[in-house]
CSV table of C-alpha atoms and ligand atoms in Angstrom, one decimal:
chain,number,residue,atom,x,y,z
A,1,MET,CA,-12.5,14.6,-2.8
A,2,GLY,CA,-15.5,16.9,-3.4
A,3,ALA,CA,-18.9,15.5,-4.5
A,4,LYS,CA,-18.9,17.2,-7.9
A,5,GLY,CA,-15.7,15.4,-8.9
A,6,GLU,CA,-17.2,12.0,-8.4
A,7,SER,CA,-19.7,12.7,-11.2
A,8,LYS,CA,-16.9,12.3,-13.8
A,9,SER,CA,-16.1,8.8,-14.8
A,10,PRO,CA,-12.6,7.5,-14.3
A,11,ARG,CA,-12.2,7.4,-18.1
A,12,GLU,CA,-13.3,11.1,-18.4
A,13,VAL,CA,-10.8,12.0,-15.6
A,14,ARG,CA,-8.1,10.2,-17.5
A,15,ARG,CA,-8.9,12.1,-20.7
A,16,ILE,CA,-8.8,15.5,-18.9
A,17,LEU,CA,-5.5,14.5,-17.1
A,18,GLU,CA,-3.9,13.7,-20.5
A,19,GLU,CA,-5.0,16.9,-22.0
A,20,ARG,CA,-3.8,19.1,-19.1
A,21,ALA,CA,-0.5,17.3,-18.5
A,22,ARG,CA,0.4,17.6,-22.2
A,23,ALA,CA,-0.5,21.2,-22.2
A,24,ALA,CA,1.7,21.6,-19.1
A,25,GLY,CA,4.6,20.3,-21.2
A,26,PHE,CA,4.9,16.6,-20.0
A,27,ASP,CA,5.9,14.3,-22.8
A,28,LEU,CA,4.6,11.1,-21.1
A,29,VAL,CA,1.4,10.6,-19.1
A,30,GLY,CA,0.3,7.4,-17.4
A,31,VAL,CA,-1.8,6.1,-14.5
A,32,SER,CA,-1.7,3.1,-12.3
A,33,GLY,CA,-3.7,2.0,-9.2
A,34,ALA,CA,-2.3,2.9,-5.8
A,35,GLY,CA,-1.6,-0.7,-4.7
A,36,PRO,CA,1.8,-1.9,-3.6
A,37,LEU,CA,4.6,-2.3,-6.3
A,38,VAL,CA,5.1,-6.0,-5.6
A,39,GLU,CA,7.8,-7.1,-8.1
A,40,GLY,CA,9.7,-3.8,-7.7
A,41,GLY,CA,9.6,-4.3,-3.9
A,42,GLU,CA,11.1,-7.8,-4.3
A,43,ARG,CA,13.9,-6.5,-6.5
A,44,LEU,CA,14.5,-3.7,-4.1
A,45,LYS,CA,14.8,-6.1,-1.2
A,46,GLU,CA,17.4,-8.2,-3.0
A,47,TRP,CA,19.3,-5.1,-4.0
A,48,GLN,CA,19.3,-3.8,-0.4
A,49,GLU,CA,20.4,-7.2,1.0
A,50,ALA,CA,23.3,-7.3,-1.5
A,51,GLY,CA,24.6,-4.0,-0.1
A,52,MET,CA,24.1,-2.3,-3.4
A,53,ALA,CA,22.4,0.8,-1.8
A,54,ALA,CA,25.9,1.8,-0.7
A,55,ASP,CA,25.6,4.7,1.9
A,56,MET,CA,22.2,6.0,0.7
A,57,GLY,CA,20.3,5.8,4.0
A,58,TYR,CA,17.0,6.7,2.3
A,59,MET,CA,17.3,3.7,0.0
A,60,LYS,CA,17.7,1.4,3.1
A,61,ARG,CA,14.3,2.2,4.5
A,62,PRO,CA,11.8,-0.7,4.8
A,63,VAL,CA,10.7,-2.1,1.4
A,64,GLU,CA,7.1,-1.7,2.4
A,65,LEU,CA,7.6,2.0,2.7
A,66,LEU,CA,9.3,2.5,-0.6
A,67,SER,CA,7.0,0.3,-2.6
A,68,ASP,CA,3.6,1.3,-1.3
A,69,PRO,CA,2.0,4.6,-2.5
A,70,ARG,CA,-0.6,4.4,0.3
A,71,ARG,CA,2.2,4.8,2.9
A,72,LEU,CA,2.8,8.2,1.4
A,73,GLN,CA,-0.9,9.1,1.3
A,74,LYS,CA,-3.6,7.1,3.0
A,75,SER,CA,-6.4,8.2,0.7
A,76,ALA,CA,-4.4,7.5,-2.5
A,77,ARG,CA,-6.4,5.8,-5.2
A,78,SER,CA,-4.3,6.4,-8.3
A,79,VAL,CA,-0.7,7.2,-9.1
A,80,VAL,CA,-0.1,9.5,-12.0
A,81,SER,CA,3.3,9.1,-13.6
A,82,LEU,CA,4.6,11.8,-15.8
A,83,GLY,CA,7.7,11.8,-18.0
A,84,VAL,CA,9.6,14.9,-19.2
A,85,SER,CA,12.5,14.7,-21.5
A,86,TYR,CA,15.6,16.5,-20.2
A,87,TYR,CA,17.7,15.7,-23.3
A,88,PRO,CA,19.7,18.8,-24.0
A,89,GLY,CA,21.7,17.3,-26.9
A,90,GLU,CA,25.1,15.6,-27.2
A,91,HIS,CA,28.3,16.6,-25.3
A,92,PRO,CA,30.6,18.7,-27.5
A,93,GLU,CA,34.1,17.3,-27.6
A,94,ASN,CA,36.0,17.9,-24.4
A,95,VAL,CA,38.7,20.1,-26.1
A,96,GLU,CA,39.4,22.3,-23.1
A,97,GLY,CA,39.8,19.6,-20.5
A,98,GLY,CA,36.6,20.3,-18.6
A,99,GLY,CA,34.8,18.2,-16.0
A,100,ARG,CA,32.0,16.3,-17.7
A,101,VAL,CA,28.4,16.8,-16.4
A,102,ALA,CA,25.7,14.3,-17.0
A,103,ARG,CA,22.9,15.6,-19.3
A,104,TYR,CA,20.2,15.6,-16.6
A,105,ALA,CA,22.2,18.3,-14.7
A,106,TRP,CA,23.1,20.7,-17.5
A,107,GLY,CA,20.2,23.1,-16.6
A,108,LYS,CA,18.3,24.2,-13.6
A,109,ASP,CA,17.4,22.1,-10.6
A,110,TYR,CA,14.7,19.8,-11.9
A,111,HIS,CA,13.3,19.2,-8.5
A,112,VAL,CA,12.2,22.8,-8.2
A,113,VAL,CA,11.2,23.3,-11.9
A,114,ILE,CA,9.1,20.1,-12.1
A,115,LYS,CA,7.5,20.6,-8.7
A,116,GLU,CA,6.3,24.0,-9.8
A,117,ARG,CA,4.6,22.6,-12.9
A,118,LEU,CA,3.1,19.7,-10.9
A,119,ARG,CA,1.5,22.2,-8.6
A,120,SER,CA,-0.1,24.1,-11.4
A,121,LEU,CA,-1.2,20.9,-13.0
A,122,ARG,CA,-3.0,19.9,-9.8
A,123,VAL,CA,-4.7,23.3,-9.6
A,124,GLU,CA,-5.8,23.0,-13.2
A,125,LEU,CA,-7.2,19.5,-12.6
A,126,GLU,CA,-9.1,20.7,-9.6
A,127,GLU,CA,-10.7,23.4,-11.7
A,128,ALA,CA,-11.5,21.0,-14.6
A,129,LEU,CA,-12.9,18.4,-12.3
A,130,GLU,CA,-14.6,20.9,-10.0
A,131,CYS,CA,-13.3,19.3,-6.8
A,132,ARG,CA,-10.5,19.4,-4.4
A,133,ILE,CA,-7.8,16.8,-5.0
A,134,LYS,CA,-5.7,15.5,-2.2
A,135,ALA,CA,-2.3,14.9,-3.8
A,136,ARG,CA,1.4,14.3,-3.1
A,137,ALA,CA,3.5,15.8,-5.9
A,138,PHE,CA,7.2,15.0,-6.2
A,139,THR,CA,10.1,14.0,-8.4
A,140,ASP,CA,13.1,12.1,-7.2
A,141,ALA,CA,12.4,13.4,-3.7
A,142,VAL,CA,10.0,11.2,-1.9
A,143,PRO,CA,11.1,7.6,-1.4
A,144,LEU,CA,8.8,5.7,-3.8
A,145,LEU,CA,10.0,3.3,-6.5
A,146,GLU,CA,9.3,5.8,-9.2
A,147,ARG,CA,10.5,3.7,-12.1
A,148,SER,CA,8.3,0.8,-11.0
A,149,ALA,CA,5.3,3.0,-10.6
A,150,ALA,CA,6.0,4.5,-14.1
A,151,GLN,CA,6.3,1.1,-15.7
A,152,HIS,CA,2.9,0.1,-14.2
A,153,ALA,CA,1.5,3.4,-15.7
A,154,GLY,CA,2.8,2.4,-19.1
A,155,LEU,CA,5.6,5.0,-19.5
A,156,GLY,CA,8.2,2.4,-20.6
A,157,PHE,CA,10.0,-0.8,-19.8
A,158,PHE,CA,13.1,-1.6,-17.7
A,159,GLY,CA,16.3,-1.6,-19.8
A,160,ARG,CA,19.3,-3.7,-18.8
A,161,ASN,CA,20.9,-0.5,-17.6
A,162,SER,CA,17.9,-0.4,-15.2
A,163,CYS,CA,16.6,2.9,-16.7
A,164,LEU,CA,13.0,3.1,-17.8
A,165,ILE,CA,13.0,3.3,-21.6
A,166,ASN,CA,10.1,4.7,-23.6
A,167,GLY,CA,9.9,3.3,-27.2
A,168,ASN,CA,9.2,6.8,-28.6
A,169,ILE,CA,11.7,9.0,-26.6
A,170,GLY,CA,14.3,6.7,-25.2
A,171,SER,CA,15.4,7.1,-21.5
A,172,TYR,CA,16.6,10.7,-21.1
A,173,PHE,CA,13.5,11.7,-19.2
A,174,PHE,CA,12.6,12.5,-15.6
A,175,ILE,CA,9.8,10.8,-13.9
A,176,ALA,CA,7.4,12.9,-11.8
A,177,ASP,CA,4.5,11.7,-9.7
A,178,LEU,CA,1.1,12.8,-8.4
A,179,VAL,CA,-0.3,10.4,-5.9
A,180,VAL,CA,-4.0,11.4,-5.9
A,181,ASP,CA,-7.2,10.5,-4.1
A,182,GLN,CA,-9.1,10.3,-7.5
A,183,GLU,CA,-10.2,7.2,-9.3
A,184,ILE,CA,-8.6,7.4,-12.7
A,185,GLU,CA,-8.7,4.8,-15.4
A,186,PRO,CA,-5.3,3.0,-15.3
A,187,ASP,CA,-3.1,2.3,-18.3
A,188,GLU,CA,-1.6,-1.0,-19.4
A,189,TRP,CA,1.8,-1.8,-18.0
A,190,GLY,CA,4.7,-0.6,-20.1
A,191,THR,CA,6.2,-3.2,-22.4
A,192,GLY,CA,9.3,-3.4,-24.6
A,193,THR,CA,12.6,-5.3,-24.8
A,194,CYS,CA,16.3,-4.9,-25.1
A,195,GLY,CA,16.3,-7.9,-27.4
A,196,LYS,CA,19.8,-9.3,-27.6
A,197,CYS,CA,21.5,-6.0,-27.0
A,198,THR,CA,23.9,-5.9,-24.0
A,199,ARG,CA,25.8,-2.7,-25.0
A,200,CYS,CA,25.3,-0.9,-21.7
A,201,MET,CA,26.6,-3.8,-19.7
A,202,ALA,CA,29.7,-4.0,-21.8
A,203,ALA,CA,30.3,-0.2,-21.9
A,204,CYS,CA,29.9,0.5,-18.1
A,205,PRO,CA,33.5,1.4,-17.2
A,206,THR,CA,33.3,0.1,-13.6
A,207,GLY,CA,31.2,-3.0,-14.2
A,208,ALA,CA,28.4,-1.6,-12.1
A,209,ILE,CA,25.6,-3.3,-14.1
A,210,LYS,CA,25.9,-6.7,-12.3
A,211,SER,CA,23.1,-8.4,-14.1
A,212,PRO,CA,20.3,-7.1,-16.4
A,213,GLY,CA,18.5,-4.3,-14.7
A,214,VAL,CA,20.7,-4.4,-11.5
A,215,VAL,CA,23.1,-1.6,-10.8
A,216,ASP,CA,25.4,-1.8,-7.9
A,217,ALA,CA,25.5,1.8,-6.6
A,218,ARG,CA,28.9,1.2,-4.9
A,219,LEU,CA,30.5,1.0,-8.3
A,220,CYS,CA,28.3,3.4,-10.3
A,221,ILE,CA,30.0,6.7,-11.2
A,222,SER,CA,26.7,8.5,-10.7
A,223,TYR,CA,26.7,7.4,-7.1
A,224,LEU,CA,30.4,8.0,-6.6
A,225,THR,CA,30.3,11.5,-7.8
A,226,ILE,CA,26.9,12.6,-6.5
A,227,GLU,CA,25.4,10.8,-3.5
A,228,ASN,CA,28.7,9.6,-2.1
A,229,LYS,CA,29.9,11.8,0.8
A,230,GLY,CA,33.2,10.1,1.3
A,231,GLU,CA,36.3,9.3,-0.8
A,232,ILE,CA,36.1,7.8,-4.3
A,233,PRO,CA,37.9,4.5,-3.8
A,234,ARG,CA,41.4,4.6,-5.4
A,235,GLU,CA,40.8,1.6,-7.5
A,236,LEU,CA,37.8,3.3,-9.2
A,237,ARG,CA,39.2,6.7,-9.8
A,238,HIS,CA,40.8,6.0,-13.1
A,239,ALA,CA,37.6,4.6,-14.6
A,240,ILE,CA,35.8,7.8,-13.8
A,241,LYS,CA,37.8,9.6,-16.6
A,242,ASP,CA,36.5,13.1,-17.0
A,243,TRP,CA,33.1,12.7,-15.4
A,244,ALA,CA,32.8,15.4,-12.7
A,245,PHE,CA,29.0,14.9,-12.0
A,246,GLY,CA,27.0,11.8,-12.8
A,247,CYS,CA,27.5,9.5,-15.8
A,248,ASP,CA,25.6,8.9,-19.0
A,249,ILE,CA,27.6,6.1,-20.6
A,250,CYS,CA,25.0,3.3,-20.2
A,251,GLN,CA,22.4,5.6,-21.8
A,252,GLU,CA,24.7,7.0,-24.5
A,253,VAL,CA,25.3,3.6,-26.0
A,254,CYS,CA,21.7,2.6,-25.9
A,255,PRO,CA,20.2,2.3,-29.4
A,256,TYR,CA,16.9,3.6,-28.1
A,257,ASN,CA,18.6,6.9,-27.3
A,258,LYS,CA,20.6,7.0,-30.4
A,259,ARG,CA,17.5,6.7,-32.5
A,260,LYS,CA,14.8,8.3,-30.4
A,261,ALA,CA,16.2,10.8,-27.9
A,262,THR,CA,14.0,13.9,-28.2
A,263,ARG,CA,15.3,17.3,-27.2
A,264,SER,CA,13.6,18.7,-24.1
A,265,ARG,CA,11.0,21.3,-24.8
A,266,TRP,CA,11.7,22.9,-21.3
A,267,PRO,CA,14.1,25.7,-21.6
A,268,ASP,CA,15.0,25.1,-17.9
A,269,PHE,CA,17.0,22.0,-18.9
A,270,SER,CA,19.0,23.5,-21.7
A,271,ALA,CA,22.8,24.0,-21.4
A,272,GLY,CA,22.5,27.7,-21.2
A,273,SER,CA,20.3,27.8,-18.2
A,274,GLY,CA,22.7,26.1,-15.8
A,275,ALA,CA,26.2,24.6,-15.5
A,276,GLY,CA,26.1,23.2,-19.0
A,277,PRO,CA,28.1,20.1,-20.3
A,278,TYR,CA,31.5,20.9,-18.8
A,279,LEU,CA,32.8,22.5,-15.6
A,280,LYS,CA,35.9,24.6,-15.8
A,281,ILE,CA,38.0,22.6,-13.5
A,282,THR,CA,40.4,25.3,-12.3
A,283,GLU,CA,37.5,27.6,-11.5
A,284,VAL,CA,35.8,24.9,-9.4
A,285,LEU,CA,39.0,24.0,-7.6
A,286,GLY,CA,39.3,27.6,-6.5
A,287,ILE,CA,35.9,27.6,-4.6
A,288,ARG,CA,36.8,27.8,-0.9
A,289,SER,CA,33.6,28.9,0.9
A,290,GLU,CA,30.0,27.6,1.0
A,291,GLU,CA,28.8,31.1,-0.1
A,292,GLU,CA,30.9,31.1,-3.2
A,293,PHE,CA,29.7,27.6,-4.0
A,294,GLU,CA,26.1,28.6,-3.6
A,295,GLU,CA,26.6,31.7,-5.7
A,296,ARG,CA,28.1,29.6,-8.5
A,297,PHE,CA,25.9,26.5,-8.4
A,298,GLY,CA,22.8,27.4,-6.4
A,299,GLY,CA,19.6,26.5,-8.3
A,300,THR,CA,21.3,23.7,-10.2
A,301,PRO,CA,21.5,20.0,-9.4
A,302,LEU,CA,25.3,20.4,-8.9
A,303,THR,CA,24.8,21.5,-5.2
A,304,ARG,CA,23.9,17.8,-4.4
A,305,PRO,CA,27.4,16.5,-3.5
A,306,GLY,CA,28.3,19.7,-1.7
A,307,ARG,CA,31.3,21.9,-2.2
A,308,ALA,CA,33.9,19.4,-1.0
A,309,GLY,CA,32.2,16.6,-3.0
A,310,LEU,CA,32.3,18.6,-6.3
A,311,LEU,CA,35.9,19.6,-5.7
A,312,ARG,CA,36.8,16.0,-5.0
A,313,ASN,CA,35.3,15.1,-8.4
A,314,CYS,CA,37.1,17.8,-10.2
A,315,CYS,CA,40.4,16.7,-8.6
A,316,VAL,CA,39.8,13.2,-10.0
A,317,ALA,CA,38.8,14.5,-13.4
A,318,ALA,CA,41.9,16.7,-13.5
A,319,GLY,CA,44.2,13.8,-12.6
A,320,ASN,CA,42.6,11.5,-15.3
A,321,LEU,CA,42.9,14.3,-17.9
A,322,GLY,CA,46.5,14.9,-17.0
A,323,LEU,CA,45.6,18.6,-16.8
A,324,GLU,CA,48.9,20.4,-16.2
A,325,GLU,CA,47.2,23.8,-16.1
A,326,ALA,CA,45.3,22.6,-13.0
A,327,VAL,CA,48.5,22.0,-11.0
A,328,PRO,CA,48.7,25.4,-9.3
A,329,ALA,CA,45.0,25.1,-8.3
A,330,LEU,CA,45.5,21.6,-7.1
A,331,VAL,CA,48.5,22.7,-5.0
A,332,ARG,CA,46.3,25.4,-3.4
A,333,CYS,CA,43.7,22.7,-2.6
A,334,LEU,CA,46.4,20.6,-1.1
A,335,ARG,CA,47.7,23.4,1.1
A,336,GLU,CA,44.7,25.4,1.9
A,337,ASP,CA,41.4,23.5,1.6
A,338,GLU,CA,39.7,22.9,4.9
A,339,ALA,CA,38.2,19.6,3.8
A,340,PRO,CA,40.5,16.5,4.1
A,341,LEU,CA,38.4,15.0,1.3
A,342,VAL,CA,39.6,17.7,-1.1
A,343,ARG,CA,43.2,17.7,0.1
A,344,GLY,CA,43.4,13.9,-0.3
A,345,HIS,CA,42.0,13.8,-3.8
A,346,ALA,CA,44.2,16.8,-4.8
A,347,ALA,CA,47.2,14.7,-3.7
A,348,TRP,CA,46.2,11.9,-5.9
A,349,ALA,CA,45.6,14.2,-8.9
A,350,LEU,CA,49.0,15.9,-8.5
A,351,ALA,CA,50.7,12.5,-8.5
A,352,LYS,CA,48.7,11.5,-11.6
A,353,ILE,CA,49.8,14.6,-13.4
A,354,GLY,CA,53.3,14.5,-12.1
A,355,GLY,CA,56.1,17.1,-12.5
A,356,GLU,CA,58.4,18.9,-10.1
A,357,GLU,CA,55.9,21.4,-8.7
A,358,ALA,CA,53.5,18.5,-7.8
A,359,GLY,CA,56.3,16.5,-6.1
A,360,ALA,CA,57.6,19.5,-4.2
A,361,ALA,CA,54.1,20.4,-2.9
A,362,LEU,CA,53.4,16.8,-1.8
A,363,ARG,CA,56.7,16.5,0.1
A,364,GLU,CA,56.1,19.9,1.7
A,365,VAL,CA,52.6,19.1,3.1
A,366,LEU,CA,53.4,15.5,4.2
A,367,GLU,CA,54.8,16.5,7.6
A,368,GLU,CA,52.1,19.1,8.4
A,369,GLU,CA,49.1,17.0,7.5
A,370,THR,CA,47.0,16.2,10.6
A,371,ASP,CA,44.2,14.1,9.1
A,372,GLU,CA,45.1,10.4,9.1
A,373,TRP,CA,43.3,9.4,5.9
A,374,CYS,CA,44.7,12.4,4.1
A,375,GLY,CA,48.2,11.7,5.3
A,376,LYS,CA,47.9,8.2,3.8
A,377,GLU,CA,46.7,9.7,0.5
A,378,ILE,CA,49.8,12.0,0.4
A,379,GLU,CA,52.1,9.1,1.1
A,380,PHE,CA,50.5,7.0,-1.6
A,381,ALA,CA,50.7,10.0,-4.0
A,382,LEU,CA,54.4,10.3,-3.3
A,383,SER,CA,54.9,6.6,-3.9
A,384,MET,CA,53.1,6.9,-7.2
A,385,LEU,CA,55.4,9.7,-8.2
A,386,PHE,CA,58.4,7.8,-7.1
A,387,GLU,CA,57.4,4.8,-9.2
A,388,VAL,CA,57.0,7.0,-12.2
A,389,ALA,CA,60.4,8.6,-11.6
A,390,GLU,CA,62.1,5.2,-11.2
A,391,GLY,CA,60.4,4.0,-14.3
A,392,ASP,CA,61.7,7.1,-16.2
A,393,SER,CA,65.3,6.6,-15.1
A,394,GLY,CA,65.3,3.0,-16.0
A,395,GLY,CA,65.5,2.1,-12.3
A,396,SER,CA,62.8,-0.6,-12.5
A,397,SER,CA,63.1,-4.0,-10.8
A,398,ILE,CA,64.7,-5.5,-13.9
A,399,GLY,CA,67.7,-3.2,-13.4
B,1,B12,C1,18.8,5.6,-5.8
B,1,B12,C2,18.8,6.2,-7.2
B,1,B12,C3,20.0,6.2,-8.0
B,1,B12,C4,21.2,5.4,-7.5
B,1,B12,C5,21.0,3.9,-7.8
B,1,B12,C6,20.5,3.6,-9.2
B,1,B12,C7,19.8,2.3,-9.4
B,1,B12,N1,19.8,1.8,-10.6
B,1,B12,O1,19.2,1.8,-8.5
B,1,B12,C8,22.3,6.1,-8.4
B,1,B12,C9,22.9,7.3,-7.6
B,1,B12,C10,23.4,5.2,-8.8
B,1,B12,C11,21.5,6.7,-9.5
B,1,B12,C12,22.0,6.9,-10.7
B,1,B12,C13,21.2,7.5,-11.8
B,1,B12,N2,20.0,7.9,-11.7
B,1,B12,CO1,18.8,7.7,-10.2
B,1,B12,N3,17.6,7.4,-8.8
B,1,B12,C14,17.6,6.7,-7.7
B,1,B12,C15,16.2,6.7,-7.1
B,1,B12,C16,16.2,7.7,-5.9
B,1,B12,C17,15.8,5.3,-6.6
B,1,B12,C18,16.1,4.1,-7.5
B,1,B12,C19,15.9,2.8,-6.9
B,1,B12,O2,14.8,2.6,-6.4
B,1,B12,N4,16.9,1.9,-6.9
B,1,B12,C20,16.7,0.6,-6.3
B,1,B12,C21,16.8,-0.4,-7.4
B,1,B12,C22,16.5,-1.8,-6.8
B,1,B12,O3,15.7,0.0,-8.2
B,1,B12,P1,15.9,0.1,-9.8
B,1,B12,O4,17.2,0.0,-10.3
B,1,B12,O5,15.0,1.2,-10.3
B,1,B12,O6,15.3,-1.3,-10.1
B,1,B12,C23,13.9,-1.6,-10.4
B,1,B12,C24,13.8,-2.6,-11.4
B,1,B12,O7,14.6,-3.7,-11.0
B,1,B12,C25,12.4,-2.9,-11.3
B,1,B12,N5,11.9,-4.0,-11.9
B,1,B12,C26,10.7,-4.5,-11.5
B,1,B12,N6,10.4,-5.6,-12.3
B,1,B12,C27,11.4,-5.8,-13.2
B,1,B12,C28,11.6,-6.7,-14.2
B,1,B12,C29,12.7,-6.7,-15.0
B,1,B12,C30,12.9,-7.7,-16.0
B,1,B12,C31,13.7,-5.7,-14.7
B,1,B12,C32,15.0,-5.6,-15.6
B,1,B12,C33,13.5,-4.8,-13.7
B,1,B12,C34,12.3,-4.8,-13.0
B,1,B12,O8,12.1,-2.8,-9.9
B,1,B12,C35,13.1,-2.2,-9.2
B,1,B12,C36,12.5,-1.2,-8.3
B,1,B12,O9,11.8,-0.2,-8.9
B,1,B12,C37,15.3,7.1,-8.3
B,1,B12,C38,14.1,8.0,-7.9
B,1,B12,C39,13.0,7.1,-7.2
B,1,B12,N7,12.6,7.6,-6.0
B,1,B12,O10,12.7,6.1,-7.7
B,1,B12,C40,16.2,7.9,-9.2
B,1,B12,C41,16.1,7.7,-10.7
B,1,B12,C42,16.0,6.2,-10.9
B,1,B12,N8,17.3,8.1,-11.2
B,1,B12,C43,17.2,8.7,-12.4
B,1,B12,C44,18.4,9.1,-13.1
B,1,B12,C45,18.1,10.1,-14.3
B,1,B12,C46,19.6,8.6,-12.8
B,1,B12,C47,20.9,8.8,-13.7
B,1,B12,C48,20.6,8.6,-15.2
B,1,B12,C49,21.6,10.1,-13.4
B,1,B12,C50,23.0,10.3,-14.1
B,1,B12,N9,23.0,10.5,-15.4
B,1,B12,O11,24.0,10.2,-13.5
B,1,B12,C51,21.8,7.6,-13.2
B,1,B12,C52,21.5,6.3,-14.0
B,1,B12,C53,22.3,5.1,-13.4
B,1,B12,C54,21.5,3.8,-13.7
B,1,B12,N10,22.0,3.1,-14.7
B,1,B12,O12,20.6,3.5,-13.0
B,1,B12,C55,15.8,8.8,-12.8
B,1,B12,C56,15.6,7.7,-13.9
B,1,B12,C57,14.7,8.1,-15.0
B,1,B12,C58,14.5,6.9,-16.0
B,1,B12,N11,14.1,7.2,-17.2
B,1,B12,O13,14.8,5.8,-15.7
B,1,B12,C59,15.0,8.5,-11.5
B,1,B12,C60,13.7,7.7,-11.7
B,1,B12,C61,14.8,9.9,-10.9
B,1,B12,C62,13.6,10.6,-11.6
B,1,B12,N12,12.5,10.8,-10.8
B,1,B12,O14,13.6,10.9,-12.7
B,1,B12,N13,20.2,6.8,-9.1
B,2,SF4,S1,25.8,5.5,-14.9
B,2,SF4,FE1,27.9,5.0,-15.7
B,2,SF4,S2,28.8,3.9,-14.0
B,2,SF4,FE2,26.6,3.9,-13.6
B,2,SF4,S3,25.9,2.0,-14.4
B,2,SF4,FE3,25.7,3.5,-16.1
B,2,SF4,S4,27.6,3.4,-17.2
B,2,SF4,FE4,27.9,2.3,-15.3
B,3,SF4,S1,22.0,-0.5,-24.3
B,3,SF4,FE1,20.9,-2.3,-25.1
B,3,SF4,S2,20.8,-3.6,-23.3
B,3,SF4,FE2,21.3,-1.6,-22.5
B,3,SF4,S3,19.3,-0.7,-22.0
B,3,SF4,FE3,19.8,-0.1,-24.1
B,3,SF4,S4,18.8,-1.6,-25.4
B,3,SF4,FE4,18.9,-2.4,-23.3
């Protein structure tokens, strides 16, 4: 930090930060010291030990790393937490049988968009404070407990759905961080309460909210459809309904969002700037190469699960929607797709939708399938179809 910057008091720096961050479009601004996030760290440890981090390797790193801003930057003195609403509005009704996309992902890739603004905010601060600022700038990228840091900085309180809720704008906001070597006047910790409400816990379709503020990622649709690289466990597929990317249910039911959700002022997060609220399932199921995938979804958050992951999700959504128009595309996935992940979920979806074409395709590929897991999925799909057929013809166990 340059000598000139030190002449400004921590309070004055706080005032300048607020002014510049708001001008840069951030809805929430707060500051905390750079000490370890003790309570968050303890909760993280319990969560890790219970296996709730699923297969997210980066969430299994030592707690001391994830909960200490100074492990990110030695010279850190303050953590600036910023909030930006991404709320693009409500989902229109799913009349065309689309794959539902969580609101945070309707627009452009927030990592890129926010990072750009953080960079210019830092430059502006350097100019206003007349000094160089050493800073780490990130959002949802560097492993630090961002919600805990933001709660310490006064941005909100932890809801029972584990999201950080702000009394004025609800929870549809991203958290972004600037870990800086500046002494800035800290804010009071965020307070607030869910009161007697438990709506999110009751509404979660997979029972992922195990206790207030504790989400088991292994059951969370957001994990299953985004971070998960493998299969979606069969017993959870039906609960995913039409969600093709992420899940908003525990936020949709939240009274804070119903009353306070404030539309994003950033055009980058509007439905028109990215994939929007629904994916056209048949179109996604037809994407066979990485190039095509990048062309269609590059620059949006939807690249995260990869091509096979997104097709897997669309298979499950098609099955749950009983989307007959998707049968030809699913049959092509079953026959042609190079990823067993896609073939296996296509088999399940075909069995869910049913019909002669689906049955014929499943029987045809059974002998040729070389992947063991996929072969089992096809066998299971055929048994599902057989059960339905038996049920239809009155051939149940009663008979
Ligand atoms: C891993 C991860 C996930 C995982 C696990 C989610 C989870 N609840 O842990 C999955 C893939 C499931 C996920 C889903 C989503 N995520 Co996410 N995710 C993260 C990530 C990378 C780490 C979260 C984490 O540390 N989990 C570990 C557990 C132990 O931490 P936690 O649940 O936050 O619990 C904290 C509280 O218990 C808290 N705590 C401390 N004291 C107290 C006291 C009380 C009384 C309580 C209740 C809690 C509490 O300490 C813990 C540690 O911080 C963060 C970014 C980051 N680097 O922080 C984004 C982040 C949390 N995700 C975000 C978003 C937007 C989502 C989704 C809404 C996306 C979607 N629509 O599909 C969903 C929401 C699901 C949900 N209900 O949480 C935002 C949340 C913004 C906000 N306003 O809260 C973040 C902050 C990204 C960002 N920079 O904006 N996510
Ligand atoms: S995001 Fe969906 S699946 Fe995950 S905890 Fe919330 S309601 Fe449950
Ligand atoms: S739905 Fe109710 S319990 Fe869940 S986070 Fe919102 S206020 Fe809290």
